[in-house]
Tab-separated table of C-alpha atoms in Angstrom:
chain	number	residue	atom	x	y	z
L	889	UNK	CA	32.141	72.149	9.854
L	890	UNK	CA	30.475	69.114	8.345
L	891	UNK	CA	29.423	69.782	4.739
L	892	UNK	CA	26.910	67.246	3.515
L	893	UNK	CA	27.344	65.454	0.201
L	894	UNK	CA	24.235	64.524	-1.715
L	895	UNK	CA	23.431	60.835	-1.324
L	896	UNK	CA	23.165	58.503	-4.271
L	897	UNK	CA	19.421	58.069	-4.443
L	898	UNK	CA	17.765	57.636	-7.796
L	899	UNK	CA	14.271	59.116	-7.828
L	900	UNK	CA	12.607	56.144	-9.477
L	901	UNK	CA	14.250	53.630	-7.136
L	902	UNK	CA	13.367	55.617	-4.038
L	903	UNK	CA	9.776	56.193	-5.150
L	904	UNK	CA	9.388	52.468	-5.776
L	905	UNK	CA	10.879	51.561	-2.407
L	906	UNK	CA	8.762	54.120	-0.586
L	907	UNK	CA	5.597	52.758	-2.156
L	908	UNK	CA	6.625	49.219	-1.292
L	909	UNK	CA	7.241	50.174	2.335
L	910	UNK	CA	3.763	51.694	2.547
L	911	UNK	CA	2.192	48.565	1.062
L	912	UNK	CA	4.158	46.172	3.233
L	913	UNK	CA	3.498	48.150	6.421
L	914	UNK	CA	-0.219	47.405	6.034
L	915	UNK	CA	0.578	43.683	6.121
L	916	UNK	CA	3.380	43.733	8.688
L	917	UNK	CA	1.698	41.019	10.730
L	918	UNK	CA	2.652	38.641	7.907
L	919	UNK	CA	6.313	39.669	7.759
L	920	UNK	CA	8.580	38.920	10.742
L	921	UNK	CA	11.168	41.586	9.907
L	922	UNK	CA	8.672	44.448	9.878
L	923	UNK	CA	6.726	43.006	12.771
L	924	UNK	CA	9.844	43.503	14.900
L	925	UNK	CA	10.786	46.879	13.461
L	926	UNK	CA	11.353	48.242	16.958
L	927	UNK	CA	14.537	46.178	17.163
L	928	UNK	CA	17.435	47.661	15.221
L	929	UNK	CA	20.739	45.786	15.073
L	930	UNK	CA	24.251	46.984	14.279
L	931	UNK	CA	27.287	44.773	13.733
L	932	UNK	CA	30.868	46.043	13.848
L	933	UNK	CA	33.580	43.934	12.208
L	934	UNK	CA	37.260	44.359	11.427
L	935	UNK	CA	37.597	42.221	8.290
L	936	UNK	CA	41.361	41.642	8.618
L	937	UNK	CA	42.615	43.057	5.325
L	938	UNK	CA	39.800	42.719	2.816
L	939	UNK	CA	41.861	43.451	-0.304
L	940	UNK	CA	41.027	42.570	-3.853
L	941	UNK	CA	43.771	40.927	-5.952
L	942	UNK	CA	44.342	43.901	-8.295
L	943	UNK	CA	47.127	46.449	-7.903
L	944	UNK	CA	46.217	50.076	-7.236
L	945	UNK	CA	49.136	52.105	-8.569
L	946	UNK	CA	48.526	54.804	-5.950
L	947	UNK	CA	48.657	52.419	-2.976
L	948	UNK	CA	51.119	50.030	-1.341
L	949	UNK	CA	49.086	46.883	-1.914
L	950	UNK	CA	51.392	44.661	-3.982
L	951	UNK	CA	51.556	41.988	-1.265
L	952	UNK	CA	47.838	41.401	-1.913
L	953	UNK	CA	48.304	40.160	-5.449
L	954	UNK	CA	48.640	36.606	-6.819
L	955	UNK	CA	52.402	37.094	-7.217
L	956	UNK	CA	52.741	39.049	-3.955
L	957	UNK	CA	54.044	37.874	-0.588
L	958	UNK	CA	50.616	36.618	0.474
L	959	UNK	CA	49.781	34.885	-2.810
L	960	UNK	CA	46.371	36.556	-2.717
L	961	UNK	CA	44.608	34.715	-5.522
L	962	UNK	CA	41.053	35.202	-6.853
L	963	UNK	CA	40.047	31.960	-5.100
L	964	UNK	CA	41.281	33.241	-1.742
L	965	UNK	CA	39.593	36.609	-2.310
L	966	UNK	CA	36.190	35.100	-3.080
L	967	UNK	CA	36.479	32.726	-0.160
L	968	UNK	CA	37.176	35.716	2.079
L	969	UNK	CA	34.122	37.590	0.790
L	970	UNK	CA	31.835	34.647	1.480
L	971	UNK	CA	33.326	34.226	4.945
L	972	UNK	CA	32.574	37.846	5.796
L	973	UNK	CA	29.036	37.182	4.655
L	974	UNK	CA	28.882	34.194	7.003
L	975	UNK	CA	30.074	36.344	9.917
L	976	UNK	CA	27.408	38.967	9.248
L	977	UNK	CA	24.574	36.472	8.784
L	978	UNK	CA	25.520	34.474	11.882
L	979	UNK	CA	25.526	37.606	14.059
L	980	UNK	CA	21.725	37.523	14.286
L	981	UNK	CA	21.199	33.796	13.681
L	982	UNK	CA	19.759	33.257	17.163
L	983	UNK	CA	17.248	36.110	16.953
L	984	UNK	CA	13.543	35.319	17.003
L	985	UNK	CA	12.911	36.765	13.545
L	986	UNK	CA	16.260	35.734	11.993
L	987	UNK	CA	16.445	39.164	10.412
L	988	UNK	CA	19.785	40.356	9.075
L	989	UNK	CA	21.621	43.215	10.797
L	990	UNK	CA	20.279	46.604	9.794
L	991	UNK	CA	23.727	48.229	9.806
L	992	UNK	CA	27.194	46.721	9.471
L	993	UNK	CA	30.227	48.894	10.216
L	994	UNK	CA	33.206	47.386	8.380
L	995	UNK	CA	36.861	48.143	9.039
L	996	UNK	CA	39.877	47.227	6.881
L	997	UNK	CA	38.231	47.183	3.466
L	998	UNK	CA	40.258	48.274	0.461
L	999	UNK	CA	37.927	49.829	-2.083
L	1000	UNK	CA	34.569	50.063	-3.791
L	1001	UNK	CA	35.270	46.918	-5.820
L	1002	UNK	CA	35.452	44.852	-2.640
L	1003	UNK	CA	32.181	46.276	-1.333
L	1004	UNK	CA	30.438	45.785	-4.681
L	1005	UNK	CA	31.572	42.158	-4.792
L	1006	UNK	CA	30.574	41.631	-1.168
L	1007	UNK	CA	27.053	43.010	-1.581
L	1008	UNK	CA	26.337	41.928	-5.173
L	1009	UNK	CA	28.343	38.777	-5.902
L	1010	UNK	CA	29.047	36.980	-2.626
L	1011	UNK	CA	26.956	35.033	-0.137
L	1012	UNK	CA	25.259	38.378	0.669
L	1013	UNK	CA	24.133	39.003	-2.911
L	1014	UNK	CA	20.444	38.457	-2.075
L	1015	UNK	CA	20.564	40.217	1.301
L	1016	UNK	CA	19.679	43.624	-0.138
L	1017	UNK	CA	22.554	45.595	1.383
L	1018	UNK	CA	23.661	48.961	0.031
L	1019	UNK	CA	26.827	50.661	1.225
L	1020	UNK	CA	28.749	53.879	1.739
L	1021	UNK	CA	32.512	54.054	2.262
L	1022	UNK	CA	35.481	56.395	2.546
L	1023	UNK	CA	38.370	57.001	0.148
L	1024	UNK	CA	41.180	57.720	2.569
L	1025	UNK	CA	44.859	58.698	2.151
L	1026	UNK	CA	45.972	55.557	4.027
L	1027	UNK	CA	49.103	54.406	2.190
L	1028	UNK	CA	47.906	50.798	1.890
L	1029	UNK	CA	44.443	51.813	0.732
L	1030	UNK	CA	42.574	50.732	3.863
L	1031	UNK	CA	39.134	52.294	4.359
L	1032	UNK	CA	35.953	51.930	6.411
L	1033	UNK	CA	32.407	51.307	5.192
L	1034	UNK	CA	28.808	51.064	6.310
L	1035	UNK	CA	26.418	48.453	4.933
L	1036	UNK	CA	22.743	49.246	5.429
L	1037	UNK	CA	19.358	47.712	4.750
L	1038	UNK	CA	17.407	50.307	2.664
L	1039	UNK	CA	14.043	49.288	4.151
L	1040	UNK	CA	15.158	49.906	7.732
L	1041	UNK	CA	17.710	52.708	7.276
L	1042	UNK	CA	17.562	55.465	4.647
L	1043	UNK	CA	20.703	57.624	4.361
L	1044	UNK	CA	19.946	61.326	4.185
L	1045	UNK	CA	23.525	62.564	3.797
L	1046	UNK	CA	27.057	61.446	4.466
L	1047	UNK	CA	30.571	62.858	4.792
L	1048	UNK	CA	34.134	61.585	4.993
L	1049	UNK	CA	35.853	63.384	7.851
L	1050	UNK	CA	39.542	63.668	7.052
L	1051	UNK	CA	42.292	63.683	9.671
L	1052	UNK	CA	45.183	66.141	9.479
L	1053	UNK	CA	48.260	64.082	10.456
L	1054	UNK	CA	50.647	65.203	13.139
L	1055	UNK	CA	54.263	65.802	12.164
L	1056	UNK	CA	55.866	62.459	11.321
L	1057	UNK	CA	52.527	60.624	11.375
L	1058	UNK	CA	51.437	58.480	8.445
L	1059	UNK	CA	48.148	59.468	6.762
L	1060	UNK	CA	45.295	57.613	8.406
L	1061	UNK	CA	41.736	56.564	7.647
L	1062	UNK	CA	38.934	59.098	7.314
L	1063	UNK	CA	35.957	58.827	9.661
L	1064	UNK	CA	32.771	57.905	7.819
L	1065	UNK	CA	29.737	59.892	8.945
L	1066	UNK	CA	26.233	58.907	7.813
L	1067	UNK	CA	22.977	60.557	8.847
L	1068	UNK	CA	19.942	58.409	8.174
L	1069	UNK	CA	16.350	57.700	9.062
L	1070	UNK	CA	14.950	54.451	10.407
L	1071	UNK	CA	11.607	52.908	9.519
L	1072	UNK	CA	10.196	54.519	12.677
L	1073	UNK	CA	11.453	57.941	11.471
L	1074	UNK	CA	14.151	58.105	14.114
L	1075	UNK	CA	17.186	60.013	12.865
L	1076	UNK	CA	20.506	58.290	13.549
L	1077	UNK	CA	23.983	59.759	13.227
L	1078	UNK	CA	26.457	56.947	12.573
L	1079	UNK	CA	30.245	57.313	12.668
L	1080	UNK	CA	32.628	54.513	11.593
L	1081	UNK	CA	36.188	54.784	12.912
L	1082	UNK	CA	39.493	53.017	12.348
L	1083	UNK	CA	42.049	54.720	14.575
L	1084	UNK	CA	45.829	54.550	13.963
L	1085	UNK	CA	47.588	51.420	15.194
L	1086	UNK	CA	49.943	51.052	18.144
L	1087	UNK	CA	52.838	50.072	15.878
L	1088	UNK	CA	55.888	51.849	17.259
L	1089	UNK	CA	54.651	51.745	20.850
L	1090	UNK	CA	51.385	52.539	22.623
L	1091	UNK	CA	52.596	55.686	24.348
L	1092	UNK	CA	54.466	56.955	21.297
L	1093	UNK	CA	51.410	56.559	19.051
L	1094	UNK	CA	48.852	57.772	21.586
L	1095	UNK	CA	48.711	61.325	20.118
L	1096	UNK	CA	47.817	59.832	16.723
L	1097	UNK	CA	44.674	58.272	18.121
L	1098	UNK	CA	43.887	61.351	20.181
L	1099	UNK	CA	43.600	63.615	17.132
L	1100	UNK	CA	41.148	61.163	15.553
L	1101	UNK	CA	39.001	61.291	18.698
L	1102	UNK	CA	39.180	65.081	18.749
L	1103	UNK	CA	38.008	65.186	15.124
L	1104	UNK	CA	35.162	62.840	15.996
L	1105	UNK	CA	34.051	64.803	19.058
L	1106	UNK	CA	34.267	68.062	17.090
L	1107	UNK	CA	31.840	66.658	14.514
L	1108	UNK	CA	29.431	65.358	17.154
L	1109	UNK	CA	29.363	68.742	18.900
L	1110	UNK	CA	27.875	70.238	15.740
L	1111	UNK	CA	24.803	68.059	16.219
L	1112	UNK	CA	21.880	68.618	18.544
L	1113	UNK	CA	22.529	67.736	22.210
L	1114	UNK	CA	19.645	65.251	21.902
L	1115	UNK	CA	20.983	63.621	18.737
L	1116	UNK	CA	20.966	59.835	18.529
L	1117	UNK	CA	24.621	59.044	17.823
L	1118	UNK	CA	26.334	55.694	17.212
L	1119	UNK	CA	30.118	55.422	16.962
L	1120	UNK	CA	31.538	52.044	15.927
L	1121	UNK	CA	34.881	50.718	14.803
L	1122	UNK	CA	38.388	49.583	15.639
L	1123	UNK	CA	39.936	52.111	18.029
L	1124	UNK	CA	43.208	50.216	18.558
L	1125	UNK	CA	42.718	51.023	22.248
L	1126	UNK	CA	41.007	49.423	25.221
L	1127	UNK	CA	37.951	50.705	27.064
L	1128	UNK	CA	40.096	52.256	29.799
L	1129	UNK	CA	42.638	53.813	27.394
L	1130	UNK	CA	42.957	57.619	27.232
L	1131	UNK	CA	41.312	57.884	23.804
L	1132	UNK	CA	38.182	56.009	24.914
L	1133	UNK	CA	38.089	57.868	28.217
L	1134	UNK	CA	38.196	61.109	26.240
L	1135	UNK	CA	35.068	60.052	24.346
L	1136	UNK	CA	33.265	59.120	27.558
L	1137	UNK	CA	34.056	62.503	29.107
L	1138	UNK	CA	32.375	63.980	26.043
L	1139	UNK	CA	28.988	62.356	26.666
L	1140	UNK	CA	29.472	59.091	24.777
L	1141	UNK	CA	28.784	55.760	26.476
L	1142	UNK	CA	30.688	52.561	25.690
L	1143	UNK	CA	27.873	49.998	25.452
L	1144	UNK	CA	30.213	47.123	24.533
L	1145	UNK	CA	32.592	47.502	27.469
L	1146	UNK	CA	31.329	44.246	28.989
L	1147	UNK	CA	30.432	42.489	25.734
L	1148	UNK	CA	31.259	38.769	25.788
L	1149	UNK	CA	30.591	35.711	23.659
L	1150	UNK	CA	28.953	32.456	24.699
L	1151	UNK	CA	31.648	30.101	23.390
L	1152	UNK	CA	34.668	31.401	25.286
L	1153	UNK	CA	35.361	34.846	23.841
L	1154	UNK	CA	35.912	37.544	26.438
L	1155	UNK	CA	36.615	40.210	23.847
L	1156	UNK	CA	36.888	40.684	20.097
L	1157	UNK	CA	40.633	40.034	19.815
L	1158	UNK	CA	43.132	37.684	21.469
L	1159	UNK	CA	46.829	38.464	21.852
L	1160	UNK	CA	49.266	36.031	23.444
L	1161	UNK	CA	46.488	34.230	25.252
L	1162	UNK	CA	44.753	37.361	26.568
L	1163	UNK	CA	41.314	38.429	25.345
L	1164	UNK	CA	41.116	42.128	24.559
L	1165	UNK	CA	38.600	44.490	22.992
L	1166	UNK	CA	39.933	47.178	20.713
L	1167	UNK	CA	36.630	47.227	18.813
L	1168	UNK	CA	33.907	49.304	20.459
L	1169	UNK	CA	30.427	50.717	19.983
L	1170	UNK	CA	29.605	53.957	21.780
L	1171	UNK	CA	26.320	55.861	21.806
L	1172	UNK	CA	25.011	59.221	22.924
L	1173	UNK	CA	22.809	59.621	25.994
L	1174	UNK	CA	19.695	59.637	23.794
L	1175	UNK	CA	20.387	55.990	22.873
L	1176	UNK	CA	21.983	54.687	26.048
L	1177	UNK	CA	18.689	53.526	27.528
L	1178	UNK	CA	17.636	51.808	24.321
L	1179	UNK	CA	20.261	49.062	24.244
L	1180	UNK	CA	18.525	45.693	24.401
L	1181	UNK	CA	21.545	43.475	23.769
L	1182	UNK	CA	25.328	43.746	23.371
L	1183	UNK	CA	27.609	40.752	22.744
L	1184	UNK	CA	30.514	39.282	20.811
L	1185	UNK	CA	29.604	36.881	18.025
L	1186	UNK	CA	31.870	33.946	18.801
L	1187	UNK	CA	30.053	31.273	16.816
L	1188	UNK	CA	32.121	28.050	16.977
L	1189	UNK	CA	33.071	28.164	13.289
L	1190	UNK	CA	34.756	31.550	13.886
L	1191	UNK	CA	37.096	30.057	16.497
L	1192	UNK	CA	40.015	27.650	16.668
L	1193	UNK	CA	41.893	26.007	19.504
L	1194	UNK	CA	44.684	28.113	20.941
L	1195	UNK	CA	47.307	25.373	21.146
L	1196	UNK	CA	49.962	27.576	22.717
L	1197	UNK	CA	47.992	29.365	25.440
L	1198	UNK	CA	44.891	27.186	25.810
L	1199	UNK	CA	41.264	27.974	25.204
L	1200	UNK	CA	40.103	29.353	21.880
L	1201	UNK	CA	40.977	32.288	19.645
L	1202	UNK	CA	39.590	33.854	16.443
L	1203	UNK	CA	40.247	31.759	13.333
L	1204	UNK	CA	42.103	34.372	11.331
L	1205	UNK	CA	42.878	34.527	7.611
L	1206	UNK	CA	46.649	34.723	8.058
L	1207	UNK	CA	48.976	33.780	10.870
L	1208	UNK	CA	51.923	35.949	9.932
L	1209	UNK	CA	52.298	35.156	6.233
L	1210	UNK	CA	50.870	31.665	6.541
L	1211	UNK	CA	47.442	31.415	4.975
L	1212	UNK	CA	45.078	29.366	7.137
L	1213	UNK	CA	41.729	29.828	5.385
L	1214	UNK	CA	40.170	31.615	8.357
L	1215	UNK	CA	37.761	34.515	8.755
L	1216	UNK	CA	39.367	37.389	10.667
L	1217	UNK	CA	41.616	38.075	13.635
L	1218	UNK	CA	38.700	40.057	15.113
L	1219	UNK	CA	35.265	38.774	16.111
L	1220	UNK	CA	32.095	40.753	15.296
L	1221	UNK	CA	30.467	43.010	17.883
L	1222	UNK	CA	26.656	42.977	17.905
L	1223	UNK	CA	24.444	45.669	19.462
L	1224	UNK	CA	20.640	45.713	19.311
L	1225	UNK	CA	18.636	48.862	19.973
L	1226	UNK	CA	15.003	49.674	20.612
L	1227	UNK	CA	14.413	52.459	18.138
L	1228	UNK	CA	10.675	53.086	18.471
L	1229	UNK	CA	9.898	56.616	19.810
């Protein structure tokens, strides 16, 4: 069963924010963000190895140090943080109100230090984001996180859902579960997933991803049948793969199955010249009819020419071990909802 941890809400801070929301709501015609409160936007992004440059003695992260194989220096780290901020900000740059995403589901983040630096010391430092994240047994220290705007999403409780590995399977990332309330008093149940990779073969590793999906579905079944559920993350599988089909047979709907960009991206990831989507956003039936927009953020600065296969591809941070100053090997997924009751 899901046991809820108490959220980190200081009474004085919350009372101040609550009062401010009441005051601002009376003047919402002056403030574009609140005037469009019925639109609620989520971004999902695999950050491509957001590591800090410090060694964690309990994790296999030495390659992400200044003297490691990737020569991961403080300058490269801070550049990476600011680039992630650019990706998030640009995901709603063409919206009428220019409001920032309300939720950002992040995959491949190392630790709390990275999230603190991202939200407090990077390009996003004035954006107002708070965050929740997992502390998983992944051997490299990879975790998932959820950024949220406190004025449009108030966490009520959260839990890290651990995965019991199969025999011979490496420990994998926990699922992050967050229950929260929107400005309209809608209750959302948000799950952030990073399923095991296909390394070793798709068929051979298929059971590893299946047990993650079973853990996810088991948690969702504990909720009300009418619950508003969002599942986002890197599933390391395609929309028609068995793991995603399993979710759809359990009343979840893949609302990013046909998501495309406007600058050439036909998925979030490109492998040997073929666009693919292993990142997905799924919702419960209670939210399926509330999707107003679903697309891939393929802003031109996130892309580079694919000289080998033609067209364009994500401008990634590393190509093998060659540092190329890019953003990520995945493009952001953007989904907008109509949340008003």
